């Protein structure tokens, strides 16, 4: 039996991938021109713009891996997966698993997520502490809380961020923990493969011609086409709107470092265009990373993740 539950915080991406990334760009928010740059900097300091979330598909993948491990071990268990806040995402009860362990598995998952670590007896556990663990769980259940020190709850990490947890109940504590760890391991491997594919895909998208639409939150002159093109050989070419330029870049995953002082032609233009050219060329050496967002826009960022430049594809 497999029962799944989703919350309003999950996006449609939950049906198609293991994790979802919610994005809120301060640069896309409507603000007055006079406070635009100041507001963007302040907003980026006060809010988190990217949030990784475990999805329903990810939760179900963990359950499948856990169930397979339980079958190999010859045990019947209940398996629960929760998000980072301890809210149930998916649950499975193997045929013949003890009904009394349904609540226990959910409690283990919730406890592991909220404490940001695996569940288990108190330090220097002995028989007395094990009985104390059982007493704590009964007390938590009676009070409507979900906390336990019984083994079998393991957090799910994406990088160093806890995005959920798996709880298993129905066998011994050691067996429950082994099943839960199998579910986590399956997700960790999937995350790594997905991340490698994403980096490769992003690099392929990067290698094209981009039209610059924003410079450090100040926009650009509409009738001047400032462009940038990163090539697979590491060269960077384009137009400032007045002059052609050429430079070099180093690309490593999402890291992008453009060497200072790209060579340019020496044509002169109107003062406003020359000022924009100077600002554009000054920003390029500050670029340390990039991302291509859900709308296909290229965003060049500094070492702190602050946006320096936004561009749209021209091809």
mmCIF file with all atom_site columns, N, CA and C in Angstrom, residues 209-281:
data_model
loop_
_atom_site.group_PDB
_atom_site.id
_atom_site.type_symbol
_atom_site.label_atom_id
_atom_site.label_alt_id
_atom_site.label_comp_id
_atom_site.label_asym_id
_atom_site.label_entity_id
_atom_site.label_seq_id
_atom_site.pdbx_PDB_ins_code
_atom_site.Cartn_x
_atom_site.Cartn_y
_atom_site.Cartn_z
_atom_site.occupancy
_atom_site.B_iso_or_equiv
_atom_site.pdbx_formal_charge
_atom_site.auth_seq_id
_atom_site.auth_comp_id
_atom_site.auth_asym_id
_atom_site.auth_atom_id
_atom_site.pdbx_PDB_model_num
ATOM 1   N N  . UNK A 1 209 ? 24.939 33.263 -27.926 1.00 0.00 ? 209 UNK A N  1
ATOM 2   C CA . UNK A 1 209 ? 25.007 34.726 -27.886 1.00 0.00 ? 209 UNK A CA 1
ATOM 3   C C  . UNK A 1 209 ? 23.864 35.270 -27.042 1.00 0.00 ? 209 UNK A C  1
ATOM 4   N N  . UNK A 1 210 ? 24.187 36.200 -26.122 1.00 0.00 ? 210 UNK A N  1
ATOM 5   C CA . UNK A 1 210 ? 23.216 36.752 -25.187 1.00 0.00 ? 210 UNK A CA 1
ATOM 6   C C  . UNK A 1 210 ? 23.125 38.268 -25.346 1.00 0.00 ? 210 UNK A C  1
ATOM 7   N N  . UNK A 1 211 ? 21.902 38.780 -25.241 1.00 0.00 ? 211 UNK A N  1
ATOM 8   C CA . UNK A 1 211 ? 21.662 40.220 -25.282 1.00 0.00 ? 211 UNK A CA 1
ATOM 9   C C  . UNK A 1 211 ? 21.524 40.735 -23.855 1.00 0.00 ? 211 UNK A C  1
ATOM 10  N N  . UNK A 1 212 ? 22.388 41.655 -23.465 1.00 0.00 ? 212 UNK A N  1
ATOM 11  C CA . UNK A 1 212 ? 22.375 42.190 -22.106 1.00 0.00 ? 212 UNK A CA 1
ATOM 12  C C  . UNK A 1 212 ? 21.161 43.096 -21.910 1.00 0.00 ? 212 UNK A C  1
ATOM 13  N N  . UNK A 1 213 ? 20.392 42.847 -20.843 1.00 0.00 ? 213 UNK A N  1
ATOM 14  C CA . UNK A 1 213 ? 19.180 43.614 -20.556 1.00 0.00 ? 213 UNK A CA 1
ATOM 15  C C  . UNK A 1 213 ? 19.289 44.436 -19.277 1.00 0.00 ? 213 UNK A C  1
ATOM 16  N N  . UNK A 1 214 ? 20.265 44.111 -18.433 1.00 0.00 ? 214 UNK A N  1
ATOM 17  C CA . UNK A 1 214 ? 20.388 44.824 -17.163 1.00 0.00 ? 214 UNK A CA 1
ATOM 18  C C  . UNK A 1 214 ? 21.836 44.796 -16.695 1.00 0.00 ? 214 UNK A C  1
ATOM 19  N N  . UNK A 1 215 ? 22.318 45.938 -16.222 1.00 0.00 ? 215 UNK A N  1
ATOM 20  C CA . UNK A 1 215 ? 23.664 46.047 -15.664 1.00 0.00 ? 215 UNK A CA 1
ATOM 21  C C  . UNK A 1 215 ? 23.574 46.505 -14.217 1.00 0.00 ? 215 UNK A C  1
ATOM 22  N N  . UNK A 1 216 ? 23.795 45.586 -13.314 1.00 0.00 ? 216 UNK A N  1
ATOM 23  C CA . UNK A 1 216 ? 23.831 45.909 -11.885 1.00 0.00 ? 216 UNK A CA 1
ATOM 24  C C  . UNK A 1 216 ? 22.572 46.629 -11.410 1.00 0.00 ? 216 UNK A C  1
ATOM 25  N N  . UNK A 1 217 ? 21.423 46.229 -11.960 1.00 0.00 ? 217 UNK A N  1
ATOM 26  C CA . UNK A 1 217 ? 20.152 46.803 -11.535 1.00 0.00 ? 217 UNK A CA 1
ATOM 27  C C  . UNK A 1 217 ? 19.803 48.126 -12.158 1.00 0.00 ? 217 UNK A C  1
ATOM 28  N N  . UNK A 1 218 ? 20.607 48.609 -13.100 1.00 0.00 ? 218 UNK A N  1
ATOM 29  C CA . UNK A 1 218 ? 20.373 49.938 -13.674 1.00 0.00 ? 218 UNK A CA 1
ATOM 30  C C  . UNK A 1 218 ? 19.832 49.894 -15.094 1.00 0.00 ? 218 UNK A C  1
ATOM 31  N N  . UNK A 1 219 ? 19.556 48.705 -15.641 1.00 0.00 ? 219 UNK A N  1
ATOM 32  C CA . UNK A 1 219 ? 19.036 48.612 -16.993 1.00 0.00 ? 219 UNK A CA 1
ATOM 33  C C  . UNK A 1 219 ? 20.101 48.938 -18.026 1.00 0.00 ? 219 UNK A C  1
ATOM 34  N N  . UNK A 1 220 ? 19.680 49.033 -19.297 1.00 0.00 ? 220 UNK A N  1
ATOM 35  C CA . UNK A 1 220 ? 20.584 49.381 -20.396 1.00 0.00 ? 220 UNK A CA 1
ATOM 36  C C  . UNK A 1 220 ? 19.860 50.318 -21.353 1.00 0.00 ? 220 UNK A C  1
ATOM 37  N N  . UNK A 1 221 ? 20.612 50.952 -22.238 1.00 0.00 ? 221 UNK A N  1
ATOM 38  C CA . UNK A 1 221 ? 20.027 51.818 -23.266 1.00 0.00 ? 221 UNK A CA 1
ATOM 39  C C  . UNK A 1 221 ? 19.394 50.934 -24.333 1.00 0.00 ? 221 UNK A C  1
ATOM 40  N N  . UNK A 1 222 ? 18.125 51.164 -24.619 1.00 0.00 ? 222 UNK A N  1
ATOM 41  C CA . UNK A 1 222 ? 17.360 50.269 -25.475 1.00 0.00 ? 222 UNK A CA 1
ATOM 42  C C  . UNK A 1 222 ? 17.940 50.117 -26.878 1.00 0.00 ? 222 UNK A C  1
ATOM 43  N N  . UNK A 1 223 ? 18.377 51.213 -27.497 1.00 0.00 ? 223 UNK A N  1
ATOM 44  C CA . UNK A 1 223 ? 18.807 51.133 -28.895 1.00 0.00 ? 223 UNK A CA 1
ATOM 45  C C  . UNK A 1 223 ? 20.267 50.718 -29.061 1.00 0.00 ? 223 UNK A C  1
ATOM 46  N N  . UNK A 1 224 ? 20.914 50.328 -27.977 1.00 0.00 ? 224 UNK A N  1
ATOM 47  C CA . UNK A 1 224 ? 22.299 49.843 -28.051 1.00 0.00 ? 224 UNK A CA 1
ATOM 48  C C  . UNK A 1 224 ? 22.304 48.366 -27.699 1.00 0.00 ? 224 UNK A C  1
ATOM 49  N N  . UNK A 1 225 ? 22.815 47.547 -28.606 1.00 0.00 ? 225 UNK A N  1
ATOM 50  C CA . UNK A 1 225 ? 22.846 46.114 -28.349 1.00 0.00 ? 225 UNK A CA 1
ATOM 51  C C  . UNK A 1 225 ? 24.177 45.725 -27.709 1.00 0.00 ? 225 UNK A C  1
ATOM 52  N N  . UNK A 1 226 ? 24.136 45.587 -26.402 1.00 0.00 ? 226 UNK A N  1
ATOM 53  C CA . UNK A 1 226 ? 25.305 45.092 -25.678 1.00 0.00 ? 226 UNK A CA 1
ATOM 54  C C  . UNK A 1 226 ? 25.171 43.580 -25.593 1.00 0.00 ? 226 UNK A C  1
ATOM 55  N N  . UNK A 1 227 ? 26.150 42.852 -26.090 1.00 0.00 ? 227 UNK A N  1
ATOM 56  C CA . UNK A 1 227 ? 26.045 41.399 -26.165 1.00 0.00 ? 227 UNK A CA 1
ATOM 57  C C  . UNK A 1 227 ? 27.241 40.728 -25.504 1.00 0.00 ? 227 UNK A C  1
ATOM 58  N N  . UNK A 1 228 ? 27.049 39.460 -25.176 1.00 0.00 ? 228 UNK A N  1
ATOM 59  C CA . UNK A 1 228 ? 28.136 38.641 -24.628 1.00 0.00 ? 228 UNK A CA 1
ATOM 60  C C  . UNK A 1 228 ? 27.961 37.218 -25.127 1.00 0.00 ? 228 UNK A C  1
ATOM 61  N N  . UNK A 1 229 ? 29.060 36.610 -25.521 1.00 0.00 ? 229 UNK A N  1
ATOM 62  C CA . UNK A 1 229 ? 29.039 35.229 -25.980 1.00 0.00 ? 229 UNK A CA 1
ATOM 63  C C  . UNK A 1 229 ? 30.221 34.485 -25.376 1.00 0.00 ? 229 UNK A C  1
ATOM 64  N N  . UNK A 1 230 ? 29.904 33.432 -24.615 1.00 0.00 ? 230 UNK A N  1
ATOM 65  C CA . UNK A 1 230 ? 30.936 32.578 -24.032 1.00 0.00 ? 230 UNK A CA 1
ATOM 66  C C  . UNK A 1 230 ? 31.064 31.346 -24.913 1.00 0.00 ? 230 UNK A C  1
ATOM 67  N N  . UNK A 1 231 ? 32.261 31.045 -25.348 1.00 0.00 ? 231 UNK A N  1
ATOM 68  C CA . UNK A 1 231 ? 32.489 29.940 -26.271 1.00 0.00 ? 231 UNK A CA 1
ATOM 69  C C  . UNK A 1 231 ? 33.166 28.770 -25.568 1.00 0.00 ? 231 UNK A C  1
ATOM 70  N N  . UNK A 1 232 ? 33.025 27.586 -26.153 1.00 0.00 ? 232 UNK A N  1
ATOM 71  C CA . UNK A 1 232 ? 33.545 26.380 -25.521 1.00 0.00 ? 232 UNK A CA 1
ATOM 72  C C  . UNK A 1 232 ? 35.066 26.386 -25.384 1.00 0.00 ? 232 UNK A C  1
ATOM 73  N N  . UNK A 1 233 ? 35.747 27.177 -26.216 1.00 0.00 ? 233 UNK A N  1
ATOM 74  C CA . UNK A 1 233 ? 37.207 27.249 -26.105 1.00 0.00 ? 233 UNK A CA 1
ATOM 75  C C  . UNK A 1 233 ? 37.669 28.203 -25.009 1.00 0.00 ? 233 UNK A C  1
ATOM 76  N N  . UNK A 1 234 ? 36.700 28.792 -24.260 1.00 0.00 ? 234 UNK A N  1
ATOM 77  C CA . UNK A 1 234 ? 37.039 29.688 -23.173 1.00 0.00 ? 234 UNK A CA 1
ATOM 78  C C  . UNK A 1 234 ? 37.127 31.145 -23.566 1.00 0.00 ? 234 UNK A C  1
ATOM 79  N N  . UNK A 1 235 ? 36.886 31.450 -24.833 1.00 0.00 ? 235 UNK A N  1
ATOM 80  C CA . UNK A 1 235 ? 36.918 32.846 -25.257 1.00 0.00 ? 235 UNK A CA 1
ATOM 81  C C  . UNK A 1 235 ? 35.573 33.514 -24.977 1.00 0.00 ? 235 UNK A C  1
ATOM 82  N N  . UNK A 1 236 ? 35.626 34.815 -24.720 1.00 0.00 ? 236 UNK A N  1
ATOM 83  C CA . UNK A 1 236 ? 34.428 35.619 -24.495 1.00 0.00 ? 236 UNK A CA 1
ATOM 84  C C  . UNK A 1 236 ? 34.450 36.765 -25.502 1.00 0.00 ? 236 UNK A C  1
ATOM 85  N N  . UNK A 1 237 ? 33.389 36.878 -26.291 1.00 0.00 ? 237 UNK A N  1
ATOM 86  C CA . UNK A 1 237 ? 33.327 37.917 -27.310 1.00 0.00 ? 237 UNK A CA 1
ATOM 87  C C  . UNK A 1 237 ? 31.979 38.612 -27.250 1.00 0.00 ? 237 UNK A C  1
ATOM 88  N N  . UNK A 1 238 ? 31.893 39.756 -27.926 1.00 0.00 ? 238 UNK A N  1
ATOM 89  C CA . UNK A 1 238 ? 30.621 40.462 -27.981 1.00 0.00 ? 238 UNK A CA 1
ATOM 90  C C  . UNK A 1 238 ? 30.798 41.915 -28.334 1.00 0.00 ? 238 UNK A C  1
ATOM 91  N N  . UNK A 1 239 ? 29.730 42.677 -28.109 1.00 0.00 ? 239 UNK A N  1
ATOM 92  C CA . UNK A 1 239 ? 29.728 44.105 -28.398 1.00 0.00 ? 239 UNK A CA 1
ATOM 93  C C  . UNK A 1 239 ? 29.317 44.878 -27.153 1.00 0.00 ? 239 UNK A C  1
ATOM 94  N N  . UNK A 1 240 ? 29.972 45.996 -26.927 1.00 0.00 ? 240 UNK A N  1
ATOM 95  C CA . UNK A 1 240 ? 29.601 46.867 -25.810 1.00 0.00 ? 240 UNK A CA 1
ATOM 96  C C  . UNK A 1 240 ? 28.467 47.813 -26.191 1.00 0.00 ? 240 UNK A C  1
ATOM 97  N N  . UNK A 1 241 ? 28.077 47.783 -27.456 1.00 0.00 ? 241 UNK A N  1
ATOM 98  C CA . UNK A 1 241 ? 27.120 48.750 -27.981 1.00 0.00 ? 241 UNK A CA 1
ATOM 99  C C  . UNK A 1 241 ? 27.818 49.814 -28.789 1.00 0.00 ? 241 UNK A C  1
ATOM 100 N N  . UNK A 1 242 ? 29.142 49.915 -28.593 1.00 0.00 ? 242 UNK A N  1
ATOM 101 C CA . UNK A 1 242 ? 29.982 50.844 -29.357 1.00 0.00 ? 242 UNK A CA 1
ATOM 102 C C  . UNK A 1 242 ? 31.157 50.091 -29.975 1.00 0.00 ? 242 UNK A C  1
ATOM 103 N N  . UNK A 1 243 ? 31.811 49.275 -29.197 1.00 0.00 ? 243 UNK A N  1
ATOM 104 C CA . UNK A 1 243 ? 33.011 48.559 -29.632 1.00 0.00 ? 243 UNK A CA 1
ATOM 105 C C  . UNK A 1 243 ? 32.844 47.046 -29.509 1.00 0.00 ? 243 UNK A C  1
ATOM 106 N N  . UNK A 1 244 ? 33.619 46.342 -30.317 1.00 0.00 ? 244 UNK A N  1
ATOM 107 C CA . UNK A 1 244 ? 33.730 44.902 -30.171 1.00 0.00 ? 244 UNK A CA 1
ATOM 108 C C  . UNK A 1 244 ? 34.780 44.607 -29.103 1.00 0.00 ? 244 UNK A C  1
ATOM 109 N N  . UNK A 1 245 ? 34.629 43.495 -28.400 1.00 0.00 ? 245 UNK A N  1
ATOM 110 C CA . UNK A 1 245 ? 35.613 43.132 -27.381 1.00 0.00 ? 245 UNK A CA 1
ATOM 111 C C  . UNK A 1 245 ? 35.887 41.635 -27.426 1.00 0.00 ? 245 UNK A C  1
ATOM 112 N N  . UNK A 1 246 ? 37.008 41.244 -26.860 1.00 0.00 ? 246 UNK A N  1
ATOM 113 C CA . UNK A 1 246 ? 37.384 39.829 -26.801 1.00 0.00 ? 246 UNK A CA 1
ATOM 114 C C  . UNK A 1 246 ? 38.188 39.586 -25.526 1.00 0.00 ? 246 UNK A C  1
ATOM 115 N N  . UNK A 1 247 ? 37.852 38.512 -24.825 1.00 0.00 ? 247 UNK A N  1
ATOM 116 C CA . UNK A 1 247 ? 38.555 38.170 -23.602 1.00 0.00 ? 247 UNK A CA 1
ATOM 117 C C  . UNK A 1 247 ? 38.587 36.671 -23.397 1.00 0.00 ? 247 UNK A C  1
ATOM 118 N N  . UNK A 1 248 ? 38.978 36.244 -22.198 1.00 0.00 ? 248 UNK A N  1
ATOM 119 C CA . UNK A 1 248 ? 39.056 34.827 -21.868 1.00 0.00 ? 248 UNK A CA 1
ATOM 120 C C  . UNK A 1 248 ? 38.296 34.550 -20.577 1.00 0.00 ? 248 UNK A C  1
ATOM 121 N N  . UNK A 1 249 ? 37.799 33.319 -20.454 1.00 0.00 ? 249 UNK A N  1
ATOM 122 C CA . UNK A 1 249 ? 37.038 32.928 -19.263 1.00 0.00 ? 249 UNK A CA 1
ATOM 123 C C  . UNK A 1 249 ? 37.423 31.517 -18.842 1.00 0.00 ? 249 UNK A C  1
ATOM 124 N N  . UNK A 1 250 ? 37.259 31.236 -17.550 1.00 0.00 ? 250 UNK A N  1
ATOM 125 C CA . UNK A 1 250 ? 37.443 29.900 -17.009 1.00 0.00 ? 250 UNK A CA 1
ATOM 126 C C  . UNK A 1 250 ? 36.099 29.414 -16.491 1.00 0.00 ? 250 UNK A C  1
ATOM 127 N N  . UNK A 1 251 ? 35.690 28.230 -16.933 1.00 0.00 ? 251 UNK A N  1
ATOM 128 C CA . UNK A 1 251 ? 34.380 27.687 -16.571 1.00 0.00 ? 251 UNK A CA 1
ATOM 129 C C  . UNK A 1 251 ? 34.579 26.370 -15.835 1.00 0.00 ? 251 UNK A C  1
ATOM 130 N N  . UNK A 1 252 ? 33.958 26.256 -14.670 1.00 0.00 ? 252 UNK A N  1
ATOM 131 C CA . UNK A 1 252 ? 34.019 25.030 -13.871 1.00 0.00 ? 252 UNK A CA 1
ATOM 132 C C  . UNK A 1 252 ? 32.659 24.832 -13.220 1.00 0.00 ? 252 UNK A C  1
ATOM 133 N N  . UNK A 1 253 ? 31.815 24.012 -13.842 1.00 0.00 ? 253 UNK A N  1
ATOM 134 C CA . UNK A 1 253 ? 30.453 23.847 -13.335 1.00 0.00 ? 253 UNK A CA 1
ATOM 135 C C  . UNK A 1 253 ? 29.690 25.149 -13.442 1.00 0.00 ? 253 UNK A C  1
ATOM 136 N N  . UNK A 1 254 ? 29.211 25.649 -12.288 1.00 0.00 ? 254 UNK A N  1
ATOM 137 C CA . UNK A 1 254 ? 28.480 26.914 -12.257 1.00 0.00 ? 254 UNK A CA 1
ATOM 138 C C  . UNK A 1 254 ? 29.413 28.102 -12.031 1.00 0.00 ? 254 UNK A C  1
ATOM 139 N N  . UNK A 1 255 ? 30.693 27.826 -11.901 1.00 0.00 ? 255 UNK A N  1
ATOM 140 C CA . UNK A 1 255 ? 31.663 28.899 -11.709 1.00 0.00 ? 255 UNK A CA 1
ATOM 141 C C  . UNK A 1 255 ? 32.096 29.460 -13.060 1.00 0.00 ? 255 UNK A C  1
ATOM 142 N N  . UNK A 1 256 ? 32.146 30.767 -13.152 1.00 0.00 ? 256 UNK A N  1
ATOM 143 C CA . UNK A 1 256 ? 32.558 31.443 -14.382 1.00 0.00 ? 256 UNK A CA 1
ATOM 144 C C  . UNK A 1 256 ? 33.416 32.643 -14.005 1.00 0.00 ? 256 UNK A C  1
ATOM 145 N N  . UNK A 1 257 ? 34.671 32.617 -14.406 1.00 0.00 ? 257 UNK A N  1
ATOM 146 C CA . UNK A 1 257 ? 35.582 33.718 -14.101 1.00 0.00 ? 257 UNK A CA 1
ATOM 147 C C  . UNK A 1 257 ? 36.075 34.326 -15.401 1.00 0.00 ? 257 UNK A C  1
ATOM 148 N N  . UNK A 1 258 ? 35.744 35.601 -15.624 1.00 0.00 ? 258 UNK A N  1
ATOM 149 C CA . UNK A 1 258 ? 36.171 36.313 -16.823 1.00 0.00 ? 258 UNK A CA 1
ATOM 150 C C  . UNK A 1 258 ? 37.414 37.123 -16.484 1.00 0.00 ? 258 UNK A C  1
ATOM 151 N N  . UNK A 1 259 ? 38.482 36.882 -17.218 1.00 0.00 ? 259 UNK A N  1
ATOM 152 C CA . UNK A 1 259 ? 39.738 37.566 -16.926 1.00 0.00 ? 259 UNK A CA 1
ATOM 153 C C  . UNK A 1 259 ? 39.602 39.064 -17.166 1.00 0.00 ? 259 UNK A C  1
ATOM 154 N N  . UNK A 1 260 ? 40.247 39.876 -16.333 1.00 0.00 ? 260 UNK A N  1
ATOM 155 C CA . UNK A 1 260 ? 40.126 41.335 -16.472 1.00 0.00 ? 260 UNK A CA 1
ATOM 156 C C  . UNK A 1 260 ? 40.785 41.858 -17.743 1.00 0.00 ? 260 UNK A C  1
ATOM 157 N N  . UNK A 1 261 ? 40.307 43.038 -18.171 1.00 0.00 ? 261 UNK A N  1
ATOM 158 C CA . UNK A 1 261 ? 40.923 43.738 -19.297 1.00 0.00 ? 261 UNK A CA 1
ATOM 159 C C  . UNK A 1 261 ? 40.719 43.114 -20.654 1.00 0.00 ? 261 UNK A C  1
ATOM 160 N N  . UNK A 1 262 ? 39.446 42.797 -21.076 1.00 0.00 ? 262 UNK A N  1
ATOM 161 C CA . UNK A 1 262 ? 39.257 42.295 -22.434 1.00 0.00 ? 262 UNK A CA 1
ATOM 162 C C  . UNK A 1 262 ? 39.676 43.348 -23.461 1.00 0.00 ? 262 UNK A C  1
ATOM 163 N N  . UNK A 1 263 ? 40.250 42.879 -24.576 1.00 0.00 ? 263 UNK A N  1
ATOM 164 C CA . UNK A 1 263 ? 40.679 43.791 -25.637 1.00 0.00 ? 263 UNK A CA 1
ATOM 165 C C  . UNK A 1 263 ? 39.462 44.319 -26.383 1.00 0.00 ? 263 UNK A C  1
ATOM 166 N N  . UNK A 1 264 ? 39.466 45.598 -26.727 1.00 0.00 ? 264 UNK A N  1
ATOM 167 C CA . UNK A 1 264 ? 38.343 46.209 -27.436 1.00 0.00 ? 264 UNK A CA 1
ATOM 168 C C  . UNK A 1 264 ? 38.850 47.032 -28.612 1.00 0.00 ? 264 UNK A C  1
ATOM 169 N N  . UNK A 1 265 ? 37.943 47.248 -29.569 1.00 0.00 ? 265 UNK A N  1
ATOM 170 C CA . UNK A 1 265 ? 38.232 48.223 -30.615 1.00 0.00 ? 265 UNK A CA 1
ATOM 171 C C  . UNK A 1 265 ? 38.148 49.615 -29.994 1.00 0.00 ? 265 UNK A C  1
ATOM 172 N N  . UNK A 1 266 ? 38.500 50.656 -30.748 1.00 0.00 ? 266 UNK A N  1
ATOM 173 C CA . UNK A 1 266 ? 38.638 51.974 -30.144 1.00 0.00 ? 266 UNK A CA 1
ATOM 174 C C  . UNK A 1 266 ? 37.726 53.019 -30.775 1.00 0.00 ? 266 UNK A C  1
ATOM 175 N N  . UNK A 1 267 ? 36.539 52.632 -31.141 1.00 0.00 ? 267 UNK A N  1
ATOM 176 C CA . UNK A 1 267 ? 35.585 53.609 -31.678 1.00 0.00 ? 267 UNK A CA 1
ATOM 177 C C  . UNK A 1 267 ? 35.005 54.444 -30.545 1.00 0.00 ? 267 UNK A C  1
ATOM 178 N N  . UNK A 1 268 ? 34.566 55.667 -30.879 1.00 0.00 ? 268 UNK A N  1
ATOM 179 C CA . UNK A 1 268 ? 33.937 56.549 -29.895 1.00 0.00 ? 268 UNK A CA 1
ATOM 180 C C  . UNK A 1 268 ? 32.450 56.638 -30.188 1.00 0.00 ? 268 UNK A C  1
ATOM 181 N N  . UNK A 1 269 ? 31.661 56.882 -29.152 1.00 0.00 ? 269 UNK A N  1
ATOM 182 C CA . UNK A 1 269 ? 30.224 56.999 -29.306 1.00 0.00 ? 269 UNK A CA 1
ATOM 183 C C  . UNK A 1 269 ? 29.678 58.083 -28.416 1.00 0.00 ? 269 UNK A C  1
ATOM 184 N N  . UNK A 1 270 ? 28.346 58.239 -28.385 1.00 0.00 ? 270 UNK A N  1
ATOM 185 C CA . UNK A 1 270 ? 27.722 59.235 -27.511 1.00 0.00 ? 270 UNK A CA 1
ATOM 186 C C  . UNK A 1 270 ? 28.132 58.995 -26.055 1.00 0.00 ? 270 UNK A C  1
ATOM 187 N N  . UNK A 1 271 ? 28.172 60.047 -25.244 1.00 0.00 ? 271 UNK A N  1
ATOM 188 C CA . UNK A 1 271 ? 28.600 59.912 -23.842 1.00 0.00 ? 271 UNK A CA 1
ATOM 189 C C  . UNK A 1 271 ? 27.837 58.841 -23.066 1.00 0.00 ? 271 UNK A C  1
ATOM 190 N N  . UNK A 1 272 ? 26.522 58.756 -23.274 1.00 0.00 ? 272 UNK A N  1
ATOM 191 C CA . UNK A 1 272 ? 25.730 57.766 -22.536 1.00 0.00 ? 272 UNK A CA 1
ATOM 192 C C  . UNK A 1 272 ? 26.157 56.347 -22.884 1.00 0.00 ? 272 UNK A C  1
ATOM 193 N N  . UNK A 1 273 ? 26.446 56.099 -24.169 1.00 0.00 ? 273 UNK A N  1
ATOM 194 C CA . UNK A 1 273 ? 26.877 54.770 -24.585 1.00 0.00 ? 273 UNK A CA 1
ATOM 195 C C  . UNK A 1 273 ? 28.284 54.464 -24.081 1.00 0.00 ? 273 UNK A C  1
ATOM 196 N N  . UNK A 1 274 ? 29.141 55.462 -24.081 1.00 0.00 ? 274 UNK A N  1
ATOM 197 C CA . UNK A 1 274 ? 30.495 55.251 -23.577 1.00 0.00 ? 274 UNK A CA 1
ATOM 198 C C  . UNK A 1 274 ? 30.480 54.973 -22.074 1.00 0.00 ? 274 UNK A C  1
ATOM 199 N N  . UNK A 1 275 ? 29.573 55.637 -21.360 1.00 0.00 ? 275 UNK A N  1
ATOM 200 C CA . UNK A 1 275 ? 29.434 55.381 -19.923 1.00 0.00 ? 275 UNK A CA 1
ATOM 201 C C  . UNK A 1 275 ? 28.934 53.960 -19.684 1.00 0.00 ? 275 UNK A C  1
ATOM 202 N N  . UNK A 1 276 ? 27.965 53.519 -20.498 1.00 0.00 ? 276 UNK A N  1
ATOM 203 C CA . UNK A 1 276 ? 27.449 52.158 -20.358 1.00 0.00 ? 276 UNK A CA 1
ATOM 204 C C  . UNK A 1 276 ? 28.538 51.143 -20.682 1.00 0.00 ? 276 UNK A C  1
ATOM 205 N N  . UNK A 1 277 ? 29.336 51.418 -21.705 1.00 0.00 ? 277 UNK A N  1
ATOM 206 C CA . UNK A 1 277 ? 30.439 50.529 -22.060 1.00 0.00 ? 277 UNK A CA 1
ATOM 207 C C  . UNK A 1 277 ? 31.417 50.380 -20.897 1.00 0.00 ? 277 UNK A C  1
ATOM 208 N N  . UNK A 1 278 ? 31.745 51.501 -20.264 1.00 0.00 ? 278 UNK A N  1
ATOM 209 C CA . UNK A 1 278 ? 32.681 51.465 -19.134 1.00 0.00 ? 278 UNK A CA 1
ATOM 210 C C  . UNK A 1 278 ? 32.117 50.641 -17.983 1.00 0.00 ? 278 UNK A C  1
ATOM 211 N N  . UNK A 1 279 ? 30.831 50.811 -17.688 1.00 0.00 ? 279 UNK A N  1
ATOM 212 C CA . UNK A 1 279 ? 30.208 50.050 -16.598 1.00 0.00 ? 279 UNK A CA 1
ATOM 213 C C  . UNK A 1 279 ? 30.181 48.566 -16.926 1.00 0.00 ? 279 UNK A C  1
ATOM 214 N N  . UNK A 1 280 ? 29.867 48.227 -18.164 1.00 0.00 ? 280 UNK A N  1
ATOM 215 C CA . UNK A 1 280 ? 29.802 46.835 -18.593 1.00 0.00 ? 280 UNK A CA 1
ATOM 216 C C  . UNK A 1 280 ? 31.169 46.162 -18.474 1.00 0.00 ? 280 UNK A C  1
ATOM 217 N N  . UNK A 1 281 ? 32.201 46.797 -19.010 1.00 0.00 ? 281 UNK A N  1
ATOM 218 C CA . UNK A 1 281 ? 33.543 46.215 -18.967 1.00 0.00 ? 281 UNK A CA 1
ATOM 219 C C  . UNK A 1 281 ? 34.069 46.110 -17.539 1.00 0.00 ? 281 UNK A C  1
#
